Coordinates of N, CA and C in Angstrom, one line a residue:
X500 N 11.3 28.8 44.5 CA 12.2 28.9 43.3 C 11.8 27.8 42.2
X501 N 11.5 26.6 42.7 CA 11.1 25.5 41.8 C 9.8 25.8 41.1
X502 N 8.9 26.5 41.8 CA 7.6 26.8 41.2 C 7.9 27.9 40.1
X503 N 8.8 28.8 40.4 CA 9.1 29.8 39.4 C 9.7 29.3 38.1
X504 N 10.6 28.3 38.3 CA 11.3 27.6 37.2 C 10.3 26.8 36.3
X505 N 9.4 26.1 37.0 CA 8.4 25.4 36.3 C 7.5 26.3 35.5
X506 N 7.2 27.5 36.0 CA 6.3 28.5 35.3 C 7.0 29.0 34.1
X507 N 8.4 29.2 34.2 CA 9.1 29.7 33.0 C 9.1 28.6 31.9
X508 N 9.4 27.3 32.3 CA 9.4 26.3 31.3 C 8.0 26.1 30.6
X509 N 6.9 26.2 31.4 CA 5.6 26.1 30.8 C 5.3 27.2 29.8
X510 N 5.7 28.5 30.2 CA 5.5 29.6 29.3 C 6.3 29.4 28.0
X511 N 7.6 28.9 28.1 CA 8.4 28.7 26.9 C 7.7 27.6 26.0
X512 N 7.2 26.6 26.7 CA 6.5 25.5 25.9 C 5.3 26.1 25.1
X513 N 4.5 26.9 25.8 CA 3.3 27.5 25.1 C 3.8 28.4 24.0
X514 N 4.9 29.1 24.3 CA 5.4 30.0 23.2 C 5.8 29.3 22.0
X515 N 6.6 28.1 22.2 CA 7.0 27.3 21.0 C 5.8 26.7 20.3
X516 N 4.8 26.3 21.1 CA 3.6 25.8 20.4 C 2.8 26.8 19.6
X517 N 2.7 28.0 20.1 CA 2.1 29.1 19.4 C 2.9 29.4 18.1
X518 N 4.2 29.4 18.2 CA 5.1 29.7 17.1 C 4.9 28.7 16.0
X519 N 4.9 27.4 16.4 CA 4.7 26.3 15.5 C 3.4 26.4 14.8
X520 N 2.3 26.8 15.5 CA 1.0 26.9 14.9 C 1.0 28.0 13.9
X521 N 1.7 29.1 14.2 CA 1.8 30.2 13.2 C 2.6 29.7 11.9
X522 N 3.6 28.9 12.1 CA 4.4 28.5 11.0 C 3.6 27.5 10.2
X523 N 2.8 26.7 10.8 CA 2.0 25.7 10.1 C 0.7 26.2 9.4
X524 N 0.4 27.5 9.8 CA -0.8 28.1 9.3 C -0.8 28.2 7.8
X525 N -1.8 27.8 7.1 CA -1.8 27.9 5.7 C -1.2 26.7 4.9
X526 N -0.6 25.8 5.7 CA 0.0 24.6 5.1 C -0.9 23.4 5.4
X527 N -1.0 22.4 4.4 CA -1.8 21.2 4.7 C -1.2 20.4 5.8
X528 N -2.1 19.8 6.6 CA -1.6 18.9 7.7 C -1.3 17.6 7.1
X529 N 0.0 17.1 7.3 CA 0.4 15.9 6.7 C 0.3 14.7 7.7
X530 N -0.3 13.6 7.3 CA -0.4 12.5 8.1 C -0.5 11.2 7.2
X531 N 0.1 10.1 7.7 CA 0.2 8.9 6.9 C -1.2 8.4 6.7
X532 N -1.7 8.2 5.4 CA -3.0 7.7 5.1 C -3.3 6.4 5.8
X533 N -2.3 5.6 6.0 CA -2.5 4.3 6.6 C -2.9 4.5 8.1
X534 N -2.3 5.5 8.7 CA -2.7 5.8 10.1 C -4.1 6.3 10.2
X535 N -4.5 7.1 9.2 CA -5.8 7.7 9.2 C -6.9 6.7 8.9
X536 N -6.7 5.9 7.8 CA -7.7 5.1 7.3 C -7.8 3.7 8.0
X537 N -6.6 3.2 8.4 CA -6.5 1.9 9.0 C -6.3 0.9 7.9
X538 N -5.9 -0.3 8.2 CA -5.5 -1.4 7.3 C -6.6 -1.8 6.3
X539 N -7.8 -2.0 6.9 CA -8.9 -2.5 6.0 C -9.3 -1.5 4.9
X540 N -9.4 -0.3 5.3 CA -9.8 0.7 4.3 C -8.7 1.0 3.3
X541 N -7.4 0.9 3.8 CA -6.3 1.1 2.9 C -6.2 0.0 1.9
X542 N -6.5 -1.2 2.3 CA -6.5 -2.3 1.4 C -7.5 -2.1 0.2
X543 N -8.7 -1.5 0.5 CA -9.7 -1.2 -0.5 C -9.1 -0.1 -1.4
X544 N -8.4 0.9 -0.9 CA -7.9 1.9 -1.7 C -6.8 1.4 -2.6
X545 N -5.9 0.6 -2.1 CA -4.8 0.0 -2.9 C -5.2 -0.9 -3.9
X546 N -6.4 -1.6 -3.7 CA -6.9 -2.6 -4.6 C -7.3 -1.9 -5.9
X547 N -7.5 -0.6 -5.9 CA -7.8 0.1 -7.2 C -6.6 0.5 -8.0
X548 N -5.4 0.3 -7.5 CA -4.2 0.6 -8.2 C -3.8 -0.5 -9.2
X549 N -3.1 -0.1 -10.2 CA -2.5 -1.1 -11.1 C -1.3 -1.8 -10.5
X550 N -0.8 -2.8 -11.0 CA 0.2 -3.6 -10.4 C 1.5 -2.8 -10.2
X551 N 1.8 -1.9 -11.2 CA 3.1 -1.1 -11.1 C 3.0 -0.1 -9.9
X552 N 1.8 0.6 -9.8 CA 1.6 1.5 -8.7 C 1.6 0.8 -7.4
X553 N 1.0 -0.3 -7.3 CA 0.9 -1.1 -6.1 C 2.3 -1.5 -5.7
X554 N 3.2 -1.9 -6.6 CA 4.5 -2.3 -6.3 C 5.3 -1.1 -5.7
X555 N 5.1 0.1 -6.2 CA 5.8 1.3 -5.7 C 5.4 1.5 -4.2
X556 N 4.2 1.1 -3.8 CA 3.8 1.3 -2.4 C 4.6 0.4 -1.5
X557 N 5.2 -0.7 -2.0 CA 6.0 -1.6 -1.2 C 7.2 -0.9 -0.6
X558 N 7.7 0.1 -1.2 CA 9.0 0.7 -0.7 C 8.7 2.0 0.1
X559 N 7.5 2.4 0.4 CA 7.2 3.6 1.1 C 7.7 3.4 2.6
X560 N 7.4 2.3 3.2 CA 7.8 2.1 4.6 C 7.6 0.6 4.9
X561 N 8.1 0.1 6.0 CA 7.8 -1.3 6.4 C 6.4 -1.5 6.6
X562 N 5.7 -0.6 7.2 CA 4.3 -0.7 7.5 C 3.5 -0.8 6.2
X563 N 3.8 0.0 5.2 CA 3.1 0.0 3.9 C 3.5 -1.3 3.2
X564 N 4.7 -1.8 3.3 CA 5.1 -3.0 2.7 C 4.2 -4.2 3.2
X565 N 4.0 -4.2 4.5 CA 3.2 -5.3 5.0 C 1.8 -5.3 4.5
X566 N 1.2 -4.1 4.2 CA -0.1 -4.0 3.7 C -0.1 -4.2 2.2
X567 N 0.8 -3.6 1.5 CA 0.8 -3.6 0.0 C 1.2 -5.0 -0.5
X568 N 1.8 -5.9 0.3 CA 2.2 -7.2 -0.2 C 1.2 -8.3 0.1
X569 N 0.0 -7.8 0.6 CA -1.0 -8.8 1.0 C -1.5 -9.6 -0.2
X570 N -1.8 -10.9 0.1 CA -2.3 -11.8 -0.9 C -3.7 -11.3 -1.3
X571 N -4.4 -10.6 -0.5 CA -5.7 -10.1 -0.8 C -5.6 -9.1 -2.0
X572 N -4.5 -8.4 -2.2 CA -4.3 -7.5 -3.3 C -3.7 -8.2 -4.5
X573 N -2.7 -9.0 -4.3 CA -2.0 -9.6 -5.4 C -2.7 -10.8 -6.1
X574 N -3.7 -11.4 -5.4 CA -4.5 -12.5 -6.0 C -5.2 -11.9 -7.3
X575 N -5.8 -10.8 -7.1 CA -6.5 -10.2 -8.3 C -5.5 -9.7 -9.3
X576 N -4.4 -9.3 -8.9 CA -3.3 -8.8 -9.9 C -2.8 -10.0 -10.7
X577 N -2.7 -11.2 -10.0 CA -2.2 -12.4 -10.8 C -3.3 -12.8 -11.8
X578 N -4.5 -12.7 -11.4 CA -5.6 -13.1 -12.3 C -5.6 -12.2 -13.5
X579 N -5.4 -10.9 -13.3 CA -5.4 -10.0 -14.4 C -4.2 -10.3 -15.3
X580 N -3.0 -10.6 -14.7 CA -1.8 -10.9 -15.5 C -2.0 -12.1 -16.3
X581 N -2.6 -13.2 -15.7 CA -2.7 -14.5 -16.4 C -3.9 -14.5 -17.4
X582 N -4.8 -13.5 -17.3 CA -5.9 -13.5 -18.2 C -5.5 -13.4 -19.7
X583 N -5.9 -14.4 -20.5 CA -5.6 -14.3 -21.9 C -4.2 -15.0 -22.3
X584 N -3.5 -15.4 -21.2 CA -2.2 -16.1 -21.5 C -2.4 -17.5 -21.9
X585 N -1.5 -18.0 -22.8 CA -1.6 -19.3 -23.3 C -1.2 -20.4 -22.3
X586 N -0.1 -20.0 -21.5 CA 0.5 -20.9 -20.5 C 0.7 -20.2 -19.2
X587 N 0.5 -20.8 -18.1 CA 0.8 -20.3 -16.8 C 2.0 -21.0 -16.2
X588 N 3.1 -20.3 -15.9 CA 4.3 -21.0 -15.4 C 4.1 -21.8 -14.2
X589 N 4.7 -23.0 -14.1 CA 4.6 -23.9 -13.0 C 5.2 -23.2 -11.7
X590 N 6.3 -22.5 -11.9 CA 6.9 -21.9 -10.7 C 6.0 -20.9 -9.9
X591 N 5.0 -20.4 -10.6 CA 4.2 -19.4 -10.0 C 3.0 -20.0 -9.2
X592 N 2.8 -21.3 -9.4 CA 1.7 -22.0 -8.8 C 2.2 -23.0 -7.7
X593 N 3.4 -22.8 -7.2 CA 3.9 -23.7 -6.2 C 3.2 -23.4 -4.9
X594 N 2.8 -24.5 -4.2 CA 2.0 -24.3 -2.9 C 2.8 -23.6 -1.9
X595 N 2.2 -22.6 -1.3 CA 2.8 -21.8 -0.2 C 3.5 -20.5 -0.6
X596 N 3.6 -20.3 -1.9 CA 4.3 -19.1 -2.4 C 3.3 -17.9 -2.3
X597 N 3.8 -16.8 -2.0 CA 2.9 -15.6 -1.9 C 2.5 -15.2 -3.3
X598 N 1.4 -14.5 -3.3 CA 0.8 -14.0 -4.6 C 1.7 -12.9 -5.2
X599 N 2.4 -12.1 -4.4 CA 3.3 -11.1 -4.9 C 4.5 -11.8 -5.6
X600 N 5.0 -12.9 -5.0 CA 6.1 -13.7 -5.6 C 5.6 -14.3 -6.9
X601 N 4.4 -14.9 -6.8 CA 3.8 -15.5 -8.0 C 3.7 -14.5 -9.2
X602 N 3.3 -13.3 -8.9 CA 3.2 -12.3 -9.9 C 4.6 -12.0 -10.5
X603 N 5.5 -11.7 -9.6 CA 6.9 -11.4 -10.1 C 7.5 -12.5 -10.9
X604 N 7.4 -13.7 -10.4 CA 8.0 -14.8 -11.1 C 7.3 -15.0 -12.5
X605 N 6.0 -14.8 -12.5 CA 5.3 -15.0 -13.8 C 5.7 -13.9 -14.8
X606 N 5.9 -12.7 -14.4 CA 6.4 -11.6 -15.3 C 7.8 -12.0 -15.8
X607 N 8.7 -12.4 -15.0 CA 10.0 -12.8 -15.4 C 10.0 -14.0 -16.3
X608 N 9.2 -15.0 -16.0 CA 9.2 -16.2 -16.8 C 8.6 -15.9 -18.2
X609 N 7.6 -15.0 -18.2 CA 7.0 -14.6 -19.5 C 7.9 -13.9 -20.4
X610 N 9.0 -13.4 -19.9 CA 10.0 -12.8 -20.8 C 11.1 -13.7 -21.3
X611 N 11.0 -15.0 -20.8 CA 12.0 -16.0 -21.1 C 11.8 -16.5 -22.6
X612 N 12.9 -16.4 -23.3 CA 12.9 -17.0 -24.7 C 13.7 -18.3 -24.8
X613 N 14.3 -18.7 -23.7 CA 15.0 -20.0 -23.7 C 14.1 -21.1 -23.4
X614 N 13.8 -22.0 -24.4 CA 12.9 -23.1 -24.2 C 13.6 -24.2 -23.5
X615 N 12.9 -24.9 -22.6 CA 13.5 -26.0 -21.8 C 12.7 -27.3 -22.2
X616 N 13.3 -28.4 -21.7 CA 12.7 -29.7 -22.0 C 11.3 -29.8 -21.4
X617 N 11.1 -29.2 -20.2 CA 9.8 -29.2 -19.6 C 8.8 -28.5 -20.5
X618 N 9.2 -27.4 -21.1 CA 8.3 -26.7 -22.0 C 7.9 -27.5 -23.2
X619 N 8.8 -28.2 -23.7 CA 8.5 -29.1 -24.9 C 7.5 -30.2 -24.5
X620 N 7.8 -30.8 -23.3 CA 7.0 -32.0 -22.9 C 5.7 -31.7 -22.3
X621 N 5.5 -30.5 -21.8 CA 4.3 -30.1 -21.1 C 3.2 -29.7 -22.0
X622 N 3.5 -29.3 -23.3 CA 2.5 -28.8 -24.2 C 2.3 -29.8 -25.4
X623 N 1.1 -29.7 -25.9 CA 0.8 -30.4 -27.2 C 1.1 -29.3 -28.2
X624 N 1.7 -29.8 -29.3 CA 2.2 -28.8 -30.4 C 1.4 -29.1 -31.7
X625 N 1.0 -27.9 -32.3 CA 0.4 -28.0 -33.6 C 1.5 -27.9 -34.6
X626 N 1.4 -28.7 -35.6 CA 2.5 -28.8 -36.6 C 1.9 -28.5 -38.0
X627 N 2.6 -27.7 -38.8 CA 2.2 -27.5 -40.2 C 3.4 -27.1 -41.0
X628 N 3.3 -27.4 -42.3 CA 4.4 -27.0 -43.2 C 4.3 -25.5 -43.6
X629 N 5.4 -25.0 -44.0 CA 5.4 -23.6 -44.4 C 5.1 -23.5 -45.9
X630 N 4.9 -22.3 -46.4 CA 4.6 -22.2 -47.8 C 5.8 -22.6 -48.7
X631 N 7.0 -22.5 -48.1 CA 8.2 -22.9 -48.9 C 8.4 -24.4 -49.0
X632 N 7.6 -25.2 -48.2 CA 7.8 -26.7 -48.3 C 7.3 -27.2 -49.6
X633 N 7.8 -28.3 -50.0 CA 7.4 -28.9 -51.3 C 5.8 -29.1 -51.4
X634 N 5.3 -28.9 -52.5 CA 3.8 -29.0 -52.7 C 3.3 -30.4 -52.3
X635 N 4.1 -31.4 -52.5 CA 3.6 -32.8 -52.1 C 3.3 -32.8 -50.6
X636 N 4.1 -32.2 -49.8 CA 3.9 -32.2 -48.3 C 2.8 -31.3 -47.9
X637 N 2.7 -30.2 -48.6 CA 1.5 -29.3 -48.3 C 0.2 -29.9 -48.7
X638 N 0.2 -30.7 -49.7 CA -1.1 -31.4 -50.1 C -1.5 -32.4 -49.0
X639 N -0.6 -32.9 -48.2 CA -1.0 -33.8 -47.1 C -1.3 -33.1 -45.8
X640 N -1.1 -31.8 -45.8 CA -1.2 -31.0 -44.6 C -2.6 -30.4 -44.5
X641 N -3.5 -30.7 -43.5 CA -4.8 -30.1 -43.3 C -4.7 -28.6 -43.1
X642 N -3.6 -28.1 -42.6 CA -3.4 -26.6 -42.5 C -3.6 -25.9 -43.8
X643 N -3.1 -26.5 -44.9 CA -3.2 -25.9 -46.2 C -4.5 -26.4 -47.0
X644 N -4.8 -27.6 -46.8 CA -6.0 -28.1 -47.6 C -7.3 -27.9 -46.9
X645 N -7.3 -27.6 -45.6 CA -8.6 -27.4 -44.9 C -9.5 -28.6 -44.8
X646 N -9.0 -29.8 -44.8 CA -9.8 -31.0 -44.9 C -9.8 -31.8 -43.7
X647 N -9.4 -31.2 -42.5 CA -9.4 -31.9 -41.3 C -8.7 -31.2 -40.2
X648 N -8.7 -31.8 -39.0 CA -8.0 -31.1 -37.8 C -6.5 -31.0 -38.1
X649 N -5.9 -30.0 -37.4 CA -4.4 -29.8 -37.6 C -3.6 -31.0 -37.1
X650 N -2.4 -31.2 -37.6 CA -1.6 -32.2 -37.1 C -1.0 -31.8 -35.8
X651 N -0.7 -32.8 -34.9 CA -0.2 -32.6 -33.6 C 1.1 -33.4 -33.4
X652 N 2.0 -32.8 -32.6 CA 3.3 -33.5 -32.3 C 3.4 -33.5 -30.7
X653 N 4.1 -34.5 -30.2 CA 4.3 -34.7 -28.8 C 5.7 -34.9 -28.5
X654 N 6.3 -34.2 -27.5 CA 7.7 -34.4 -27.1 C 7.6 -35.1 -25.8
X655 N 8.6 -36.0 -25.6 CA 8.6 -36.9 -24.4 C 10.0 -36.7 -23.7
X656 N 9.9 -36.9 -22.3 CA 11.2 -36.7 -21.5 C 12.3 -37.6 -22.0
X657 N 12.1 -38.7 -22.6 CA 13.2 -39.6 -23.0 C 13.8 -39.1 -24.3
X658 N 13.4 -38.0 -24.8 CA 14.0 -37.4 -26.0 C 13.4 -37.8 -27.3
X659 N 12.3 -38.6 -27.2 CA 11.6 -39.0 -28.4 C 10.4 -38.0 -28.8
X660 N 9.9 -38.2 -30.0 CA 8.7 -37.4 -30.4 C 7.7 -38.3 -31.1
X661 N 6.4 -38.1 -30.9 CA 5.4 -38.9 -31.5 C 4.3 -38.0 -32.1
X662 N 3.4 -38.6 -32.9 CA 2.3 -37.9 -33.5 C 1.0 -38.7 -33.2
X663 N -0.1 -38.1 -33.7 CA -1.4 -38.8 -33.6 C -1.5 -40.0 -34.5
X664 N -2.2 -41.0 -34.0 CA -2.4 -42.2 -34.9 C -3.0 -41.8 -36.3
X665 N -2.6 -42.4 -37.3 CA -3.1 -42.1 -38.6 C -2.6 -40.9 -39.3
X666 N -1.6 -40.3 -38.7 CA -1.0 -39.0 -39.3 C -0.3 -39.4 -40.6
X667 N -0.8 -38.9 -41.7 CA -0.2 -39.3 -43.0 C 1.2 -38.8 -43.2
X668 N 1.5 -37.7 -42.6 CA 2.9 -37.1 -42.7 C 3.9 -37.9 -41.9
X669 N 3.4 -38.3 -40.7 CA 4.3 -38.9 -39.7 C 4.9 -40.2 -40.3
X670 N 4.0 -41.1 -40.6 CA 4.4 -42.4 -41.3 C 5.0 -43.4 -40.3
X671 N 5.0 -43.1 -39.0 CA 5.5 -44.1 -38.1 C 7.0 -44.2 -37.9
X672 N 7.7 -43.2 -38.4 CA 9.1 -43.2 -38.3 C 9.6 -42.8 -36.9
X673 N 10.8 -43.3 -36.5 CA 11.4 -42.9 -35.2 C 11.9 -41.4 -35.3
X674 N 11.7 -40.7 -34.2 CA 12.1 -39.3 -34.2 C 12.6 -39.0 -32.8
X675 N 13.7 -38.2 -32.8 CA 14.2 -37.7 -31.5 C 14.6 -36.2 -31.6
X676 N 14.7 -35.6 -30.5 CA 14.9 -34.1 -30.5 C 16.0 -33.8 -29.5
X677 N 16.6 -32.6 -29.7 CA 17.6 -32.1 -28.8 C 17.5 -30.6 -28.7
X678 N 17.8 -30.0 -27.6 CA 17.8 -28.5 -27.4 C 19.3 -28.1 -27.4
X679 N 19.7 -27.2 -28.2 CA 21.0 -26.7 -28.3 C 21.1 -25.3 -27.9
X680 N 21.9 -25.0 -26.9 CA 22.1 -23.6 -26.4 C 23.6 -23.4 -26.2
X681 N 24.1 -22.3 -26.8 CA 25.5 -21.9 -26.6 C 25.5 -20.6 -25.9
X682 N 26.3 -20.5 -24.8 CA 26.3 -19.3 -23.9 C 27.7 -18.7 -23.9
X683 N 27.8 -17.4 -24.1 CA 29.0 -16.7 -24.0 C 29.1 -16.0 -22.7
X684 N 30.0 -15.1 -22.5 CA 30.3 -14.4 -21.2 C 29.0 -13.8 -20.6
X685 N 29.0 -13.8 -19.3 CA 27.9 -13.2 -18.5 C 26.6 -13.8 -18.8
X686 N 26.5 -15.1 -19.2 CA 25.3 -15.8 -19.4 C 24.5 -15.4 -20.6
X687 N 25.1 -14.6 -21.5 CA 24.5 -14.2 -22.7 C 24.4 -15.3 -23.7
X688 N 23.2 -15.6 -24.2 CA 23.0 -16.7 -25.2 C 23.4 -16.2 -26.6
X689 N 24.3 -17.0 -27.2 CA 24.7 -16.7 -28.5 C 23.8 -17.4 -29.6
X690 N 23.5 -18.7 -29.2 CA 22.7 -19.5 -30.2 C 21.8 -20.4 -29.4
X691 N 20.5 -20.5 -29.8 CA 19.6 -21.4 -29.1 C 18.6 -21.9 -30.2
X692 N 18.4 -23.2 -30.2 CA 17.5 -23.8 -31.2 C 17.1 -25.2 -30.8
X693 N 16.1 -25.7 -31.4 CA 15.7 -27.1 -31.2 C 15.9 -27.9 -32.5
X694 N 16.5 -29.1 -32.4 CA 16.7 -29.9 -33.6 C 16.0 -31.2 -33.5
X695 N 15.3 -31.6 -34.5 CA 14.6 -32.9 -34.6 C 15.3 -33.7 -35.6
X696 N 15.7 -34.9 -35.2 CA 16.5 -35.8 -36.0 C 17.7 -35.0 -36.6
X697 N 18.0 -35.1 -37.9 CA 19.0 -34.3 -38.5 C 18.4 -33.2 -39.4
X698 N 17.2 -32.9 -39.2 CA 16.5 -31.9 -40.0 C 17.0 -30.5 -39.6
X699 N 16.6 -29.5 -40.3 CA 17.1 -28.2 -40.1 C 16.7 -27.7 -38.7
X700 N 17.6 -26.9 -38.0 CA 17.2 -26.4 -36.7 C 16.0 -25.5 -36.7
X701 N 15.3 -25.6 -35.6 CA 14.1 -24.8 -35.4 C 14.4 -23.6 -34.5
X702 N 14.2 -22.4 -35.1 CA 14.4 -21.2 -34.3 C 13.3 -21.0 -33.3
X703 N 13.6 -20.6 -32.0 CA 12.6 -20.5 -31.0 C 12.2 -19.1 -30.7
X704 N 10.9 -18.8 -30.6 CA 10.4 -17.5 -30.3 C 9.3 -17.6 -29.3
X705 N 9.0 -16.5 -28.6 CA 7.9 -16.4 -27.6 C 7.0 -15.3 -28.0
X706 N 5.7 -15.6 -27.9 CA 4.7 -14.6 -28.3 C 4.2 -13.8 -27.0
X707 N 3.4 -12.7 -27.2 CA 3.0 -11.9 -26.1 C 2.1 -12.7 -25.2
X708 N 1.4 -13.7 -25.7 CA 0.5 -14.5 -24.8 C 1.2 -15.6 -24.1
X709 N 2.6 -15.6 -24.2 CA 3.5 -16.5 -23.5 C 3.5 -17.9 -24.2
X710 N 2.9 -18.0 -25.4 CA 3.0 -19.3 -26.2 C 4.3 -19.3 -26.9
X711 N 4.7 -20.5 -27.3 CA 5.9 -20.8 -28.0 C 5.7 -21.1 -29.5
X712 N 6.8 -20.7 -30.3 CA 6.7 -21.1 -31.7 C 8.1 -21.5 -32.1
X713 N 8.2 -22.6 -32.9 CA 9.5 -23.0 -33.4 C 9.4 -23.2 -34.9
X714 N 10.3 -22.6 -35.6 CA 10.1 -22.6 -37.1 C 11.5 -22.7 -37.8
X715 N 11.4 -23.3 -39.0 CA 12.5 -23.2 -39.9 C 11.8 -22.9 -41.3
X716 N 12.5 -23.0 -42.4 CA 11.9 -22.6 -43.6 C 11.0 -23.7 -44.2
X717 N 10.9 -24.8 -43.5 CA 10.0 -25.9 -44.1 C 8.8 -26.2 -43.2
X718 N 8.9 -26.1 -41.9 CA 7.8 -26.4 -41.0 C 7.8 -25.6 -39.8
X719 N 6.7 -25.6 -39.1 CA 6.4 -24.8 -37.9 C 5.7 -25.5 -36.8
X720 N 6.2 -25.3 -35.5 CA 5.5 -25.9 -34.4 C 5.0 -24.7 -33.5
X721 N 3.7 -24.8 -33.1 CA 3.1 -23.8 -32.2 C 2.5 -24.5 -31.0
X722 N 2.9 -24.1 -29.8 CA 2.3 -24.7 -28.6 C 0.8 -24.3 -28.5
X723 N 0.0 -25.4 -28.1 CA -1.4 -25.2 -28.0 C -1.7 -24.6 -26.6
X724 N -2.5 -23.6 -26.5 CA -2.8 -23.0 -25.2 C -3.3 -24.0 -24.2
X725 N -2.8 -23.9 -23.0 CA -3.3 -24.8 -21.9 C -3.2 -24.1 -20.5
X726 N -3.7 -22.9 -20.5 CA -3.6 -22.0 -19.3 C -4.3 -22.7 -18.1
X727 N -5.2 -23.6 -18.3 CA -5.9 -24.2 -17.2 C -5.4 -25.6 -16.8
X728 N -4.2 -25.9 -17.3 CA -3.6 -27.1 -17.0 C -3.2 -27.1 -15.5
X729 N -3.6 -28.1 -14.7 CA -3.4 -28.2 -13.3 C -1.9 -28.2 -13.0
X730 N -1.5 -27.3 -12.1 CA 0.0 -27.2 -11.7 C 0.8 -26.4 -12.6
X731 N 0.3 -25.9 -13.7 CA 1.1 -25.0 -14.6 C 2.0 -25.8 -15.5
X732 N 2.8 -25.1 -16.3 CA 3.7 -25.8 -17.2 C 5.1 -25.1 -17.1
X733 N 6.1 -25.8 -17.7 CA 7.4 -25.3 -17.8 C 8.3 -25.7 -16.6
X734 N 9.5 -25.2 -16.5 CA 10.4 -25.5 -15.5 C 10.0 -25.0 -14.1
X735 N 10.4 -25.7 -13.1 CA 10.0 -25.4 -11.7 C 10.8 -24.2 -11.2
X736 N 12.0 -24.0 -11.7 CA 12.9 -22.9 -11.3 C 13.0 -21.9 -12.4
X737 N 13.3 -20.6 -11.9 CA 13.4 -19.5 -12.9 C 14.6 -19.7 -13.8
X738 N 14.4 -19.6 -15.1 CA 15.4 -19.7 -16.1 C 15.5 -18.4 -16.9
X739 N 16.7 -17.9 -17.0 CA 16.9 -16.7 -17.8 C 17.5 -16.9 -19.1

């Protein structure tokens, strides 16, 4: 009796298998590419994707996430992102951070328009007068006269500001700066500017290459690119 029962079960199993084969006939056989290719080949395939497409692979499955988050992939993506940028954020170069995190933090910091003391102090700034400034000042400015290197300004952690020796515009006077930020509900910034002495406030803006510009109707400050500065620049923690 047991032999007869086993024979019936075996026949039913073969029947189900034949039925499934008939149902699957004409349809593509689906299998996870990661299982077929293996990790090393899959890394080569994923390396050809852009950063956005690679990021989508992170949510396919836990196994895909482990492969798609590899530093082997995101190192090159970081290099592509940083190429041509004026400044590389300090928080993306912290020792021990994954390249995926470095990429994400760089993108978020690159969208930041709120300038911090670290940003001011980490960069050398090119200074020039605007066209609306008095002619007397423009005549002293190499930017307009083309008779020498541009003027530079330096911000220091103690709140002071200095210039290059021999700067005709600077004149050796004392100078201090402050950053003014007013925030309304839900962290939304209502007003944000930099003020030097009691002069007119400087509106802050960020360019596509992540460089900074501060301007009013009389003069302009532009951060000088320093993408290769060791350790990066700007605040160590993400600022929105």
